[in-house]
Tab-separated table of C-alpha atoms and ligand atoms in Angstrom:
chain	number	residue	atom	x	y	z
A	1	MET	CA	11.679	54.627	123.273
A	2	ALA	CA	9.685	52.420	122.040
A	3	ASN	CA	6.822	53.833	124.005
A	4	PRO	CA	8.039	53.305	127.603
A	5	GLU	CA	4.717	51.957	128.723
A	6	GLU	CA	4.574	49.391	125.948
A	7	ALA	CA	8.054	48.419	126.725
A	8	ILE	CA	7.282	47.035	130.118
A	9	MET	CA	7.401	43.284	130.063
A	10	SER	CA	5.257	41.333	132.353
A	11	ASP	CA	7.335	38.185	132.456
A	12	LYS	CA	11.019	38.352	131.441
A	13	GLN	CA	12.389	35.918	128.832
A	14	PRO	CA	16.030	35.130	128.273
A	15	LEU	CA	17.549	37.268	125.577
A	16	PRO	CA	16.758	35.484	122.303
A	17	THR	CA	19.878	33.908	121.007
A	18	GLY	CA	21.756	36.202	118.625
A	19	THR	CA	19.993	39.284	119.803
A	20	GLN	CA	22.489	42.174	120.102
A	21	LEU	CA	22.253	45.030	122.467
A	22	SER	CA	22.731	47.273	119.443
A	23	ALA	CA	20.297	49.519	117.477
A	24	LEU	CA	21.227	47.476	114.337
A	25	ASP	CA	19.382	44.618	115.871
A	26	PRO	CA	15.728	45.107	114.955
A	27	ASN	CA	14.593	43.176	118.190
A	28	PHE	CA	16.462	45.543	120.326
A	29	ARG	CA	15.836	48.592	118.350
A	30	GLU	CA	12.081	48.327	118.568
A	31	ARG	CA	11.804	47.028	122.220
A	32	PRO	CA	14.983	48.049	123.996
A	33	HIS	CA	13.505	47.768	127.556
A	34	GLU	CA	12.512	44.218	127.074
A	35	TYR	CA	16.350	43.511	127.129
A	36	LEU	CA	17.610	46.183	129.192
A	37	ASP	CA	15.257	45.866	132.112
A	38	ARG	CA	16.648	42.712	133.662
A	39	LEU	CA	20.296	43.790	133.399
A	40	PRO	CA	20.657	46.256	136.355
A	41	ALA	CA	19.594	43.659	138.735
A	42	GLU	CA	20.789	40.518	137.270
A	43	GLU	CA	23.948	41.425	135.332
A	44	PRO	CA	24.861	45.068	135.802
A	45	VAL	CA	28.168	44.512	134.065
A	46	HIS	CA	27.065	42.458	131.021
A	47	ARG	CA	29.843	40.783	129.069
A	48	ASP	CA	28.778	41.306	125.476
A	49	THR	CA	31.097	38.663	123.975
A	50	GLU	CA	29.789	39.108	120.464
A	51	LEU	CA	30.677	42.730	120.272
A	52	GLY	CA	33.703	42.618	122.581
A	53	ARG	CA	32.685	45.043	125.323
A	54	LEU	CA	31.183	45.338	128.772
A	55	PHE	CA	27.751	46.809	128.796
A	56	LEU	CA	26.728	48.907	131.846
A	57	THR	CA	23.144	49.642	132.720
A	58	ARG	CA	23.049	51.013	136.294
A	59	PHE	CA	22.574	54.788	136.683
A	60	GLU	CA	25.437	55.028	139.215
A	61	ASP	CA	27.820	52.752	137.232
A	62	VAL	CA	27.106	54.729	134.127
A	63	ARG	CA	27.673	57.995	135.736
A	64	SER	CA	30.844	56.919	137.661
A	65	VAL	CA	32.442	55.462	134.444
A	66	LEU	CA	31.618	58.650	132.412
A	67	SER	CA	33.094	60.904	134.960
A	68	ASN	CA	36.201	58.858	135.530
A	69	ARG	CA	38.963	60.818	134.054
A	70	SER	CA	41.554	58.009	134.205
A	71	LEU	CA	39.540	56.224	131.344
A	72	SER	CA	40.090	57.052	127.769
A	73	VAL	CA	38.108	57.917	124.790
A	74	ASP	CA	41.020	57.738	122.329
A	75	PRO	CA	40.627	54.782	119.872
A	76	ARG	CA	44.263	54.936	119.076
A	77	LYS	CA	44.905	53.504	122.582
A	78	ALA	CA	42.456	50.703	122.236
A	79	PRO	CA	43.523	47.152	121.286
A	80	LEU	CA	43.494	46.446	117.580
A	81	GLY	CA	40.086	45.052	116.385
A	82	SER	CA	38.283	46.127	119.728
A	83	PHE	CA	34.801	47.412	119.645
A	84	PHE	CA	36.136	50.915	120.416
A	85	ARG	CA	38.532	50.864	117.503
A	86	ARG	CA	35.965	49.434	115.033
A	87	ILE	CA	33.226	52.157	115.967
A	88	LEU	CA	35.448	55.264	116.118
A	89	ALA	CA	38.034	54.714	113.492
A	90	ALA	CA	36.346	52.153	111.189
A	91	ASN	CA	36.963	54.165	108.149
A	92	LYS	CA	40.696	54.763	108.026
A	93	PRO	CA	44.039	53.564	109.075
A	94	ILE	CA	44.625	54.580	112.529
A	95	ALA	CA	47.806	56.419	111.612
A	96	THR	CA	45.810	58.960	109.645
A	97	PHE	CA	42.963	59.299	112.096
A	98	GLU	CA	42.366	62.793	113.241
A	99	PRO	CA	40.502	62.731	116.653
A	100	SER	CA	37.980	65.531	117.440
A	101	MET	CA	37.607	66.599	121.232
A	102	LEU	CA	35.180	63.719	121.649
A	103	GLN	CA	38.069	61.282	120.949
A	104	LEU	CA	40.834	63.099	122.765
A	105	ASP	CA	42.159	62.676	126.295
A	106	ASP	CA	43.903	65.170	128.469
A	107	PRO	CA	46.066	67.245	127.985
A	108	ASP	CA	44.836	67.657	124.474
A	109	HIS	CA	41.158	67.575	125.258
A	110	LYS	CA	41.478	70.083	128.012
A	111	ARG	CA	43.291	72.457	125.853
A	112	VAL	CA	40.812	72.095	122.798
A	113	ARG	CA	37.566	72.029	124.799
A	114	GLY	CA	38.689	74.960	126.883
A	115	LEU	CA	39.357	77.171	123.897
A	116	VAL	CA	36.355	76.060	121.993
A	117	SER	CA	34.163	76.830	125.021
A	118	GLN	CA	35.358	80.340	124.868
A	119	ALA	CA	33.526	80.671	121.512
A	120	PHE	CA	30.712	78.273	122.119
A	121	ASN	CA	29.217	79.211	125.493
A	122	GLN	CA	25.887	80.154	127.197
A	123	ARG	CA	26.152	83.694	125.915
A	124	ALA	CA	26.310	82.559	122.225
A	125	VAL	CA	23.284	80.315	122.963
A	126	ASP	CA	21.267	83.093	124.676
A	127	ALA	CA	22.103	85.453	121.652
A	128	VAL	CA	20.773	82.884	119.263
A	129	ARG	CA	17.523	82.133	120.954
A	130	PRO	CA	15.394	84.857	119.070
A	131	ARG	CA	16.770	83.382	115.744
A	132	ILE	CA	15.765	79.755	116.828
A	133	ARG	CA	12.178	81.153	117.400
A	134	ALA	CA	12.171	82.895	114.087
A	135	ILE	CA	13.560	79.866	112.049
A	136	ALA	CA	10.923	77.569	113.899
A	137	ASP	CA	8.142	80.023	113.060
A	138	GLY	CA	9.201	80.238	109.475
A	139	LEU	CA	9.210	76.445	109.143
A	140	LEU	CA	5.814	76.278	110.613
A	141	ASP	CA	4.433	79.176	108.504
A	142	ALA	CA	5.426	76.889	105.433
A	143	LEU	CA	3.238	74.111	106.941
A	144	GLY	CA	0.154	76.281	107.196
A	145	GLY	CA	-2.954	74.848	105.374
A	146	ARG	CA	-1.496	71.194	105.281
A	147	ASP	CA	-3.704	68.262	106.520
A	148	SER	CA	-0.671	66.208	107.359
A	149	PHE	CA	3.017	66.404	107.323
A	150	ASP	CA	6.061	64.600	108.635
A	151	VAL	CA	7.394	66.410	111.717
A	152	ILE	CA	10.842	64.985	111.298
A	153	ALA	CA	11.468	66.041	107.511
A	154	GLU	CA	9.589	69.395	107.804
A	155	TYR	CA	10.455	70.649	111.291
A	156	ALA	CA	12.727	68.645	113.614
A	157	ALA	CA	15.489	68.003	110.887
A	158	PRO	CA	15.853	71.419	109.312
A	159	LEU	CA	15.632	73.427	112.413
A	160	PRO	CA	18.941	72.404	114.051
A	161	ILE	CA	20.918	72.301	110.789
A	162	ILE	CA	19.769	75.944	109.892
A	163	VAL	CA	20.664	77.100	113.563
A	164	ILE	CA	24.106	75.625	113.626
A	165	ALA	CA	24.911	76.550	110.132
A	166	GLU	CA	23.839	80.152	110.826
A	167	MET	CA	26.028	80.130	114.058
A	168	LEU	CA	28.985	78.832	112.092
A	169	GLY	CA	28.396	81.588	109.607
A	170	VAL	CA	27.434	79.330	106.634
A	171	ASP	CA	26.225	81.420	103.569
A	172	ALA	CA	22.512	80.903	102.961
A	173	ARG	CA	23.343	79.970	99.345
A	174	ASP	CA	25.452	76.942	100.635
A	175	PHE	CA	22.607	75.495	102.749
A	176	VAL	CA	21.529	72.655	100.397
A	177	GLN	CA	25.087	71.370	99.960
A	178	PHE	CA	25.910	71.842	103.585
A	179	LYS	CA	22.755	69.585	104.471
A	180	ARG	CA	23.831	67.013	102.006
A	181	TRP	CA	27.243	66.871	103.603
A	182	SER	CA	25.792	66.782	107.093
A	183	ASP	CA	23.523	63.822	106.209
A	184	ALA	CA	26.356	61.722	104.611
A	185	ARG	CA	28.640	62.514	107.747
A	186	SER	CA	25.868	60.997	110.048
A	187	GLN	CA	27.023	57.492	108.934
A	188	VAL	CA	30.275	58.165	111.013
A	189	PHE	CA	29.259	55.780	113.954
A	190	ASN	CA	27.805	53.101	111.652
A	191	ILE	CA	30.264	50.332	111.570
A	192	ALA	CA	27.822	48.231	109.306
A	193	ARG	CA	27.651	50.938	106.622
A	194	THR	CA	27.885	49.838	102.977
A	195	PRO	CA	31.005	50.763	100.865
A	196	GLU	CA	28.867	53.298	99.076
A	197	GLN	CA	27.886	55.061	102.399
A	198	THR	CA	31.600	55.013	103.455
A	199	ALA	CA	32.668	56.665	100.216
A	200	GLU	CA	29.928	59.323	100.463
A	201	MET	CA	30.893	59.867	103.996
A	202	GLU	CA	34.384	60.404	103.002
A	203	LEU	CA	33.513	62.776	100.226
A	204	ALA	CA	31.419	64.713	102.545
A	205	ARG	CA	34.235	64.918	105.072
A	206	GLN	CA	36.644	66.320	102.545
A	207	GLY	CA	33.877	68.762	101.180
A	208	LEU	CA	33.234	70.132	104.600
A	209	HIS	CA	36.864	70.337	105.563
A	210	ASP	CA	37.642	72.332	102.435
A	211	TYR	CA	34.714	74.492	103.037
A	212	PHE	CA	35.724	75.310	106.577
A	213	THR	CA	39.372	75.755	105.528
A	214	ARG	CA	38.261	78.482	103.066
A	215	ALA	CA	35.921	79.900	105.615
A	216	ILE	CA	38.776	80.272	108.145
A	217	ASP	CA	40.916	81.974	105.453
A	218	GLU	CA	38.089	84.448	104.717
A	219	ARG	CA	37.489	85.133	108.358
A	220	ARG	CA	41.087	86.185	108.828
A	221	GLY	CA	40.530	89.226	106.574
A	222	ARG	CA	36.992	89.879	107.574
A	223	ARG	CA	35.929	88.869	111.099
A	224	GLY	CA	32.069	88.416	111.634
A	225	SER	CA	30.055	87.547	114.730
A	226	ASP	CA	29.957	83.829	113.868
A	227	LEU	CA	31.539	80.841	115.529
A	228	VAL	CA	34.168	80.383	112.927
A	229	SER	CA	35.370	84.040	113.342
A	230	ALA	CA	35.490	83.465	117.169
A	231	LEU	CA	37.539	80.372	116.761
A	232	VAL	CA	39.875	82.281	114.460
A	233	SER	CA	40.312	84.839	117.122
A	234	VAL	CA	41.126	82.305	119.667
A	235	TYR	CA	43.720	80.910	117.198
A	236	GLU	CA	45.168	84.308	116.385
A	237	ALA	CA	45.512	85.249	120.021
A	238	GLY	CA	48.146	82.539	120.026
A	239	ASP	CA	46.034	80.269	122.385
A	240	ARG	CA	47.225	76.974	121.080
A	241	LEU	CA	44.368	75.939	118.781
A	242	THR	CA	45.635	74.840	115.408
A	243	GLU	CA	43.895	75.581	112.223
A	244	ARG	CA	43.372	71.925	111.555
A	245	GLU	CA	41.715	71.727	115.014
A	246	ILE	CA	39.296	74.441	114.094
A	247	VAL	CA	38.210	72.669	110.984
A	248	ILE	CA	37.809	69.388	112.858
A	249	THR	CA	35.732	71.241	115.603
A	250	CYS	CA	33.372	72.750	112.979
A	251	ASP	CA	32.928	69.362	111.548
A	252	LEU	CA	32.158	68.022	114.952
A	253	LEU	CA	29.740	70.874	116.018
A	254	LEU	CA	27.874	70.068	112.815
A	255	ILE	CA	27.615	66.393	113.171
A	256	ALA	CA	27.250	66.242	117.026
A	257	GLY	CA	24.382	68.800	117.100
A	258	ASN	CA	22.205	67.874	114.105
A	259	LEU	CA	20.770	64.276	114.433
A	260	THR	CA	20.732	64.458	118.250
A	261	THR	CA	18.624	67.558	118.376
A	262	THR	CA	16.385	66.316	115.594
A	263	ASP	CA	15.891	63.208	117.670
A	264	LEU	CA	15.112	65.057	120.783
A	265	ILE	CA	12.382	67.067	119.106
A	266	GLY	CA	11.023	64.062	117.248
A	267	ASN	CA	10.927	61.718	120.365
A	268	GLY	CA	9.430	64.665	122.408
A	269	VAL	CA	6.640	65.133	119.916
A	270	LEU	CA	5.967	61.460	119.800
A	271	ALA	CA	5.832	61.255	123.589
A	272	LEU	CA	3.459	64.073	123.966
A	273	LEU	CA	1.105	62.933	121.169
A	274	ARG	CA	1.027	59.564	122.937
A	275	HIS	CA	0.420	60.984	126.311
A	276	PRO	CA	-2.371	63.650	125.754
A	277	ASP	CA	-2.774	64.069	129.528
A	278	GLN	CA	0.950	65.157	129.738
A	279	LEU	CA	0.414	67.489	126.655
A	280	ALA	CA	-2.705	69.102	128.359
A	281	LYS	CA	-0.517	69.796	131.397
A	282	LEU	CA	2.115	71.513	129.404
A	283	ARG	CA	-0.429	73.652	127.573
A	284	ALA	CA	-2.098	74.596	130.770
A	285	ARG	CA	1.278	75.251	132.608
A	286	PRO	CA	3.951	76.438	130.046
A	287	GLU	CA	6.465	76.774	132.864
A	288	LEU	CA	6.737	72.980	132.865
A	289	VAL	CA	8.412	72.989	129.509
A	290	PRO	CA	12.098	72.798	130.680
A	291	ASN	CA	11.162	69.919	133.111
A	292	ALA	CA	9.275	68.160	130.202
A	293	ILE	CA	12.389	68.475	128.003
A	294	GLU	CA	14.372	66.762	130.671
A	295	GLU	CA	11.902	63.995	131.151
A	296	ILE	CA	11.915	63.382	127.300
A	297	LEU	CA	15.901	63.144	127.558
A	298	ARG	CA	15.556	60.677	130.497
A	299	CYS	CA	12.818	58.434	128.796
A	300	ASP	CA	14.040	58.619	125.241
A	301	PRO	CA	17.555	59.805	124.972
A	302	PRO	CA	18.750	60.758	121.447
A	303	VAL	CA	22.304	59.058	122.043
A	304	MET	CA	21.810	55.583	123.298
A	305	GLN	CA	25.353	54.905	124.666
A	306	SER	CA	28.852	56.376	125.267
A	307	GLY	CA	31.983	54.421	125.514
A	308	ARG	CA	35.130	54.503	127.553
A	309	LEU	CA	38.253	52.379	127.480
A	310	ALA	CA	40.048	51.083	130.500
A	311	VAL	CA	43.831	51.872	130.294
A	312	GLU	CA	44.512	50.286	133.613
A	313	PRO	CA	42.639	47.569	135.662
A	314	LEU	CA	39.604	48.850	137.653
A	315	GLU	CA	36.462	47.767	139.424
A	316	VAL	CA	33.086	48.701	138.082
A	317	GLY	CA	29.727	47.662	139.671
A	318	GLY	CA	31.474	44.890	141.564
A	319	SER	CA	33.128	43.443	138.488
A	320	GLN	CA	36.904	43.527	137.479
A	321	VAL	CA	37.628	45.338	134.285
A	322	ARG	CA	40.914	44.586	132.529
A	323	ALA	CA	43.237	47.249	130.905
A	324	GLY	CA	42.282	47.344	127.178
A	325	GLU	CA	38.524	46.588	127.777
A	326	VAL	CA	35.926	48.681	126.490
A	327	MET	CA	32.870	49.853	128.492
A	328	THR	CA	29.637	50.868	126.736
A	329	ALA	CA	27.469	52.973	129.147
A	330	SER	CA	23.913	52.723	128.265
A	331	LEU	CA	22.236	56.161	128.610
A	332	VAL	CA	18.931	54.596	127.845
A	333	ALA	CA	19.199	52.083	130.669
A	334	ALA	CA	20.466	54.645	133.078
A	335	GLY	CA	17.502	56.742	132.639
A	336	HIS	CA	15.132	53.786	133.391
A	337	ASP	CA	17.087	52.360	136.410
A	338	PRO	CA	14.544	51.707	138.946
A	339	ALA	CA	17.264	52.134	141.600
A	340	ARG	CA	17.306	55.766	140.755
A	341	HIS	CA	13.781	56.531	139.402
A	342	SER	CA	10.453	55.154	140.838
A	343	ASP	CA	8.135	53.799	138.178
A	344	PRO	CA	10.903	54.604	135.576
A	345	HIS	CA	8.962	53.834	132.297
A	346	ARG	CA	6.272	56.307	133.262
A	347	PHE	CA	6.456	59.562	131.238
A	348	ASP	CA	5.597	62.402	133.647
A	349	VAL	CA	6.355	66.027	132.706
A	350	GLU	CA	5.992	66.956	136.388
A	351	ARG	CA	8.443	64.311	137.576
A	352	ALA	CA	10.460	65.955	140.529
A	353	ASP	CA	13.734	64.051	139.782
A	354	THR	CA	14.273	63.883	135.980
A	355	SER	CA	18.021	63.168	136.363
A	356	HIS	CA	19.413	61.593	133.241
A	357	LEU	CA	22.835	60.998	131.539
A	358	ALA	CA	21.606	61.801	128.051
A	359	PHE	CA	24.439	64.319	127.589
A	360	GLY	CA	27.026	62.024	128.987
A	361	GLY	CA	29.233	63.216	131.821
A	362	GLY	CA	32.518	64.199	133.180
A	363	ALA	CA	35.052	65.838	130.949
A	364	HIS	CA	33.308	65.094	127.781
A	365	PHE	CA	29.764	66.235	129.007
A	366	CYS	CA	28.013	67.478	125.810
A	367	LEU	CA	29.378	71.066	124.939
A	368	GLY	CA	26.060	71.674	122.932
A	369	ALA	CA	23.594	70.883	125.801
A	370	PRO	CA	22.526	74.507	126.339
A	371	LEU	CA	21.863	74.705	122.581
A	372	ALA	CA	20.001	71.555	122.306
A	373	ARG	CA	17.895	72.480	125.295
A	374	ALA	CA	17.238	75.997	123.851
A	375	GLU	CA	16.003	74.524	120.578
A	376	ALA	CA	13.787	71.846	122.157
A	377	GLN	CA	12.298	74.394	124.698
A	378	ILE	CA	11.360	76.527	121.866
A	379	ALA	CA	10.290	74.130	119.090
A	380	LEU	CA	8.052	71.830	120.988
A	381	PRO	CA	5.629	74.336	122.567
A	382	LEU	CA	5.494	76.353	119.291
A	383	LEU	CA	4.473	73.328	117.317
A	384	PHE	CA	1.596	72.481	119.587
A	385	GLU	CA	0.657	76.274	119.884
A	386	ARG	CA	0.469	76.640	116.091
A	387	PHE	CA	-1.352	73.164	115.491
A	388	PRO	CA	-3.789	72.829	118.506
A	389	SER	CA	-5.429	69.685	117.135
A	390	LEU	CA	-2.173	67.885	116.143
A	391	HIS	CA	-2.484	64.205	116.373
A	392	LEU	CA	-0.682	61.097	115.136
A	393	ASP	CA	-1.606	59.953	111.660
A	394	PRO	CA	-3.203	56.485	112.201
A	395	GLU	CA	-2.474	55.425	108.712
A	396	ARG	CA	1.347	55.910	109.017
A	397	PRO	CA	3.270	53.383	111.219
A	398	ILE	CA	5.864	54.876	113.484
A	399	GLU	CA	9.246	53.703	112.423
A	400	HIS	CA	12.586	54.066	114.195
A	401	LYS	CA	15.905	54.836	112.315
A	402	HIS	CA	18.143	51.665	112.208
A	403	VAL	CA	21.590	53.228	112.934
A	404	PRO	CA	23.795	52.550	115.924
A	405	VAL	CA	24.182	55.018	118.723
A	406	PHE	CA	21.498	57.393	117.615
A	407	ASN	CA	17.791	56.966	118.813
A	408	GLY	CA	15.205	58.585	116.819
A	409	LEU	CA	12.458	58.284	114.220
A	410	LYS	CA	12.752	57.903	110.472
A	411	ALA	CA	9.501	59.801	110.053
A	412	LEU	CA	6.646	61.114	112.134
A	413	TRP	CA	3.469	61.700	110.368
A	414	VAL	CA	0.877	63.822	111.973
A	415	ARG	CA	-2.605	65.261	111.117
A	416	THR	CA	-3.384	68.836	111.828
A	417	GLY	CA	-7.228	68.697	112.188
B	1	HEM	C1	19.672	66.477	122.341
B	1	HEM	C2	20.810	66.775	121.705
B	1	HEM	C3	22.131	66.237	122.099
B	1	HEM	C4	22.409	65.181	122.841
B	1	HEM	C5	21.522	64.165	123.300
B	1	HEM	C6	23.933	65.048	122.830
B	1	HEM	C7	24.622	64.101	123.474
B	1	HEM	C8	25.946	64.052	123.730
B	1	HEM	C9	26.632	63.025	124.230
B	1	HEM	C10	26.000	61.748	124.960
B	1	HEM	C11	27.989	63.336	124.306
B	1	HEM	C12	29.186	62.542	124.785
B	1	HEM	C13	29.386	62.754	126.281
B	1	HEM	C14	30.272	61.753	126.980
B	1	HEM	O1	30.711	60.761	126.290
B	1	HEM	O2	30.363	61.873	128.188
B	1	HEM	C15	28.155	64.702	123.606
B	1	HEM	C16	29.294	65.359	123.380
B	1	HEM	C17	29.408	66.485	122.647
B	1	HEM	N1	28.299	67.104	121.957
B	1	HEM	FE1	26.365	66.718	122.172
B	1	HEM	N2	24.475	66.207	122.295
B	1	HEM	C18	23.282	67.031	121.775
B	1	HEM	C19	23.433	68.189	120.985
B	1	HEM	C20	24.621	68.785	120.839
B	1	HEM	C21	24.655	69.970	119.999
B	1	HEM	C22	23.548	70.844	119.577
B	1	HEM	C23	26.105	70.264	119.902
B	1	HEM	C24	26.761	71.467	119.298
B	1	HEM	C25	26.235	72.118	118.348
B	1	HEM	C26	26.778	69.279	120.536
B	1	HEM	C27	28.173	69.257	120.698
B	1	HEM	C28	28.766	68.268	121.342
B	1	HEM	C29	30.291	68.203	121.439
B	1	HEM	C30	31.110	69.237	120.873
B	1	HEM	C31	30.513	67.063	122.270
B	1	HEM	C32	32.030	66.656	122.646
B	1	HEM	C33	32.429	67.127	124.010
B	1	HEM	C34	33.693	66.686	124.448
B	1	HEM	O3	34.242	65.703	124.017
B	1	HEM	O4	34.322	67.344	125.458
B	1	HEM	N3	25.903	68.373	121.090
B	1	HEM	N4	26.936	65.083	123.197
C-alpha cells in the first residue's frame, strides 16, 4: 500500500492520460488506490488497451476467474504478442519454454502439483517452525546495539531465503551464491528489464538448474530429510515426476517464496509502525497475530495480480470475454472492494472478515501459503518484542520497489530507540 489511509481520494479524477495500471508506472505504484478505487463500480472489467488485457477489480469477479478451471495459465496457448505471452515467456522462444506448475494446465498441473504437495505440505512447514524462530532470532541478535537498520536488507530478505534454502537442503557454504541467483531470478516477471538483467537472469537460471541437477544426483545415493530428497523419493517411486520437473519445481519454490515473503514481512512492519494503536493491540493480545497477518495480506498483498487466459468465450462481471483474451485479476483491488469489506482502506488487526485473495485461488492457490504465514507469524512479533521502541526513521523516505507484479519496499529504515 501506499498507506491505505493516505490512498483515499476525496474527489475522483479521470485516469491521467498514459497512466498504466502497472507497478512500472510511478503514478500507479505510489498511489494504486487513486486509480483502482473507481473501477469496481464504474468499470469492473476495464479494457486496458495499452497492455492488451482485461483488468478485473471486484472481489467476486477476481475470485470466480481465479477458481475457473476452464481458464488457462499456459502462455503457449496465448495469442502471439499478447500480454500473457510477453509476461511469462518474454525471455525465450516459446518452443524452448519450460513451464513450472504455475504455468501448467491440467492434466500436467494436477500431476505435478499433486506430487510436489506430498513433499511440501503442512507437516513439512510445522517441522520447520522452530528453525524459522531460531533463524529470525539469529538475524535479530546480529542487530543488537544498532541505533538504526534497514528491516528489508537485514531481516525480511534474508529470513525467507535461509528458510527455503535449508528446506531444500542447500549447503551453508553455497548460501551467498544461492542468494545472488535468487535475486537475479526475481526479474522473471519484469517485461521491461534491461538486456543486462535478462542475461544475468538467464545465467542464474542455468546456475540454479545445474545446482539442483547435481543435488538430485547426490540425493539418489544419500537421501536426507530435505525437500530435494523428498522429491527424489517421489520420482523413484515411479510417480510420474520427471527429473527436469524436480529441477523446475526447486527453482519455482525458490523464486515464488522469497520476494513475496520478504514483502509480506516488510509491508507488515510498515503498516504496524504507521498504526501504533494497532501495534499496541498486538502487543497486548498476541493471539491477534494470525488475524493481523491476514489483514496485512488483504490491505497490502505482496503479489499485485494474477492472470488467466480465456480459451473459449465467457462472461465475466457482465462483460463478454473473447477466446484468446487475457484477464488480469487485481489482488490489490479485490482486498479493497467496498462490496466485500466495509471501510476497506482501514487497517484493523481485529477485523472480523479479513478475506483476501493474496494467495490467488482455485487450482493454483499458493502452495507456499502455510510457510509464508508461519514465517510472518513468527517474524513480526519477534521483531517488536526484541526492539520495543522501534519506529520509522524520519530521515529516510519510504520507497517502493518498481517491479511489476510484486508489491514491496526497496528499504525500510527504522530506529531502535
Ligand atoms: C506472502 C507470501 C506469498 C504470496 C503473497 C504468494 C502468492 C502466490 C500467488 C498469488 C500465487 C498464484 C495463485 C494463482 O494464480 O491463483 C502463488 C502460487 C504459488 N506459490 Fe506463492 N506466495 C507466497 C509465498 C510462497 C512461498 C513461501 C512458496 C514456497 C516456498 C510459494 C510457492 C508457490 C507455488 C509453488 C505456487 C504455484 C502453485 C500452482 O501453480 O499450483 N509461495 N503464490
